[in-house]
Amino acid sequence: MITLSVKEIYAIVGLLMLLLAVFTYPRDKKTVIVFSISGAYLVLNYFLPKTLFFDIVSFVVLITPFVYFKVNKKSFLE
């Protein structure tokens, strides 16, 4: 069985967000910006020291795209 640390999971999710940003590029520039910044931070988080501050920031960055799309649901579905 494969065991992954939290930082490795954040890095994988970050890479998936960057891929999603690439595939949604023609649709909406704001979507690309949100996914790119979130994904890049989550990938870079793998190299940052493990402290409570960086863990909290990583969690906030992970949740931000979902909150953004909940607020702007109408523009995302068009």
JSON list of C-alpha atoms in Angstrom, two decimals:
[
{"chain": "A", "resi": 1, "resn": "MET", "atom": "CA", "xyz": [0.00, 0.00, 0.00]},
{"chain": "A", "resi": 2, "resn": "ILE", "atom": "CA", "xyz": [1.25, 3.47, -0.86]},
{"chain": "A", "resi": 3, "resn": "THR", "atom": "CA", "xyz": [1.44, 6.00, 1.96]},
{"chain": "A", "resi": 4, "resn": "LEU", "atom": "CA", "xyz": [1.64, 9.66, 1.06]},
{"chain": "A", "resi": 5, "resn": "SER", "atom": "CA", "xyz": [2.38, 12.59, 3.31]},
{"chain": "A", "resi": 6, "resn": "VAL", "atom": "CA", "xyz": [0.19, 15.68, 3.35]},
{"chain": "A", "resi": 7, "resn": "LYS", "atom": "CA", "xyz": [2.82, 17.65, 1.40]},
{"chain": "A", "resi": 8, "resn": "GLU", "atom": "CA", "xyz": [2.91, 14.99, -1.32]},
{"chain": "A", "resi": 9, "resn": "ILE", "atom": "CA", "xyz": [-0.88, 15.06, -1.59]},
{"chain": "A", "resi": 10, "resn": "TYR", "atom": "CA", "xyz": [-0.80, 18.88, -1.85]},
{"chain": "A", "resi": 11, "resn": "ALA", "atom": "CA", "xyz": [1.82, 18.59, -4.59]},
{"chain": "A", "resi": 12, "resn": "ILE", "atom": "CA", "xyz": [-0.32, 16.13, -6.54]},
{"chain": "A", "resi": 13, "resn": "VAL", "atom": "CA", "xyz": [-3.42, 18.31, -6.16]},
{"chain": "A", "resi": 14, "resn": "GLY", "atom": "CA", "xyz": [-1.35, 21.33, -7.22]},
{"chain": "A", "resi": 15, "resn": "LEU", "atom": "CA", "xyz": [-0.23, 19.57, -10.38]},
{"chain": "A", "resi": 16, "resn": "LEU", "atom": "CA", "xyz": [-3.83, 18.63, -11.13]},
{"chain": "A", "resi": 17, "resn": "MET", "atom": "CA", "xyz": [-4.88, 22.27, -10.68]},
{"chain": "A", "resi": 18, "resn": "LEU", "atom": "CA", "xyz": [-2.17, 23.39, -13.08]},
{"chain": "A", "resi": 19, "resn": "LEU", "atom": "CA", "xyz": [-3.36, 20.82, -15.63]},
{"chain": "A", "resi": 20, "resn": "LEU", "atom": "CA", "xyz": [-6.93, 22.01, -15.19]},
{"chain": "A", "resi": 21, "resn": "ALA", "atom": "CA", "xyz": [-5.75, 25.58, -15.76]},
{"chain": "A", "resi": 22, "resn": "VAL", "atom": "CA", "xyz": [-4.13, 24.51, -19.02]},
{"chain": "A", "resi": 23, "resn": "PHE", "atom": "CA", "xyz": [-7.28, 22.79, -20.28]},
{"chain": "A", "resi": 24, "resn": "THR", "atom": "CA", "xyz": [-9.58, 25.67, -19.31]},
{"chain": "A", "resi": 25, "resn": "TYR", "atom": "CA", "xyz": [-7.30, 28.33, -20.81]},
{"chain": "A", "resi": 26, "resn": "PRO", "atom": "CA", "xyz": [-9.52, 29.29, -23.76]},
{"chain": "A", "resi": 27, "resn": "ARG", "atom": "CA", "xyz": [-12.64, 29.63, -21.59]},
{"chain": "A", "resi": 28, "resn": "ASP", "atom": "CA", "xyz": [-11.89, 32.13, -18.90]},
{"chain": "A", "resi": 29, "resn": "LYS", "atom": "CA", "xyz": [-8.75, 34.03, -17.92]},
{"chain": "A", "resi": 30, "resn": "LYS", "atom": "CA", "xyz": [-9.84, 34.37, -14.26]},
{"chain": "A", "resi": 31, "resn": "THR", "atom": "CA", "xyz": [-10.23, 30.60, -13.99]},
{"chain": "A", "resi": 32, "resn": "VAL", "atom": "CA", "xyz": [-6.73, 30.10, -15.33]},
{"chain": "A", "resi": 33, "resn": "ILE", "atom": "CA", "xyz": [-5.30, 32.63, -12.88]},
{"chain": "A", "resi": 34, "resn": "VAL", "atom": "CA", "xyz": [-7.03, 31.06, -9.85]},
{"chain": "A", "resi": 35, "resn": "PHE", "atom": "CA", "xyz": [-5.98, 27.51, -10.74]},
{"chain": "A", "resi": 36, "resn": "SER", "atom": "CA", "xyz": [-2.45, 28.54, -11.75]},
{"chain": "A", "resi": 37, "resn": "ILE", "atom": "CA", "xyz": [-1.71, 30.43, -8.54]},
{"chain": "A", "resi": 38, "resn": "SER", "atom": "CA", "xyz": [-3.26, 27.74, -6.36]},
{"chain": "A", "resi": 39, "resn": "GLY", "atom": "CA", "xyz": [-1.54, 24.92, -8.18]},
{"chain": "A", "resi": 40, "resn": "ALA", "atom": "CA", "xyz": [1.85, 26.63, -8.25]},
{"chain": "A", "resi": 41, "resn": "TYR", "atom": "CA", "xyz": [1.73, 27.36, -4.52]},
{"chain": "A", "resi": 42, "resn": "LEU", "atom": "CA", "xyz": [0.72, 23.80, -3.68]},
{"chain": "A", "resi": 43, "resn": "VAL", "atom": "CA", "xyz": [3.60, 22.42, -5.74]},
{"chain": "A", "resi": 44, "resn": "LEU", "atom": "CA", "xyz": [6.06, 24.88, -4.18]},
{"chain": "A", "resi": 45, "resn": "ASN", "atom": "CA", "xyz": [4.71, 24.00, -0.74]},
{"chain": "A", "resi": 46, "resn": "TYR", "atom": "CA", "xyz": [6.47, 20.65, -1.07]},
{"chain": "A", "resi": 47, "resn": "PHE", "atom": "CA", "xyz": [9.80, 22.50, -0.78]},
{"chain": "A", "resi": 48, "resn": "LEU", "atom": "CA", "xyz": [8.80, 24.85, 2.04]},
{"chain": "A", "resi": 49, "resn": "PRO", "atom": "CA", "xyz": [9.53, 24.00, 5.69]},
{"chain": "A", "resi": 50, "resn": "LYS", "atom": "CA", "xyz": [6.81, 22.12, 7.51]},
{"chain": "A", "resi": 51, "resn": "THR", "atom": "CA", "xyz": [5.30, 24.65, 9.89]},
{"chain": "A", "resi": 52, "resn": "LEU", "atom": "CA", "xyz": [1.79, 25.37, 11.02]},
{"chain": "A", "resi": 53, "resn": "PHE", "atom": "CA", "xyz": [1.72, 28.67, 9.12]},
{"chain": "A", "resi": 54, "resn": "PHE", "atom": "CA", "xyz": [2.48, 27.04, 5.75]},
{"chain": "A", "resi": 55, "resn": "ASP", "atom": "CA", "xyz": [-0.02, 24.26, 6.47]},
{"chain": "A", "resi": 56, "resn": "ILE", "atom": "CA", "xyz": [-2.78, 26.81, 7.12]},
{"chain": "A", "resi": 57, "resn": "VAL", "atom": "CA", "xyz": [-1.88, 28.78, 3.98]},
{"chain": "A", "resi": 58, "resn": "SER", "atom": "CA", "xyz": [-1.88, 25.54, 1.95]},
{"chain": "A", "resi": 59, "resn": "PHE", "atom": "CA", "xyz": [-5.35, 24.65, 3.21]},
{"chain": "A", "resi": 60, "resn": "VAL", "atom": "CA", "xyz": [-6.66, 28.13, 2.37]},
{"chain": "A", "resi": 61, "resn": "VAL", "atom": "CA", "xyz": [-5.11, 27.94, -1.11]},
{"chain": "A", "resi": 62, "resn": "LEU", "atom": "CA", "xyz": [-6.66, 24.51, -1.61]},
{"chain": "A", "resi": 63, "resn": "ILE", "atom": "CA", "xyz": [-10.15, 25.78, -0.70]},
{"chain": "A", "resi": 64, "resn": "THR", "atom": "CA", "xyz": [-9.93, 29.10, -2.61]},
{"chain": "A", "resi": 65, "resn": "PRO", "atom": "CA", "xyz": [-10.85, 27.75, -6.10]},
{"chain": "A", "resi": 66, "resn": "PHE", "atom": "CA", "xyz": [-13.97, 26.07, -4.73]},
{"chain": "A", "resi": 67, "resn": "VAL", "atom": "CA", "xyz": [-15.10, 29.24, -2.98]},
{"chain": "A", "resi": 68, "resn": "TYR", "atom": "CA", "xyz": [-14.34, 31.27, -6.12]},
{"chain": "A", "resi": 69, "resn": "PHE", "atom": "CA", "xyz": [-16.50, 29.00, -8.27]},
{"chain": "A", "resi": 70, "resn": "LYS", "atom": "CA", "xyz": [-19.29, 28.90, -5.70]},
{"chain": "A", "resi": 71, "resn": "VAL", "atom": "CA", "xyz": [-19.47, 32.70, -5.80]},
{"chain": "A", "resi": 72, "resn": "ASN", "atom": "CA", "xyz": [-19.11, 32.93, -9.61]},
{"chain": "A", "resi": 73, "resn": "LYS", "atom": "CA", "xyz": [-21.14, 29.83, -10.52]},
{"chain": "A", "resi": 74, "resn": "LYS", "atom": "CA", "xyz": [-23.13, 31.58, -13.25]},
{"chain": "A", "resi": 75, "resn": "SER", "atom": "CA", "xyz": [-20.05, 32.75, -15.20]},
{"chain": "A", "resi": 76, "resn": "PHE", "atom": "CA", "xyz": [-18.38, 29.33, -14.87]},
{"chain": "A", "resi": 77, "resn": "LEU", "atom": "CA", "xyz": [-21.34, 27.38, -16.25]},
{"chain": "A", "resi": 78, "resn": "GLU", "atom": "CA", "xyz": [-21.84, 29.57, -19.31]}
]
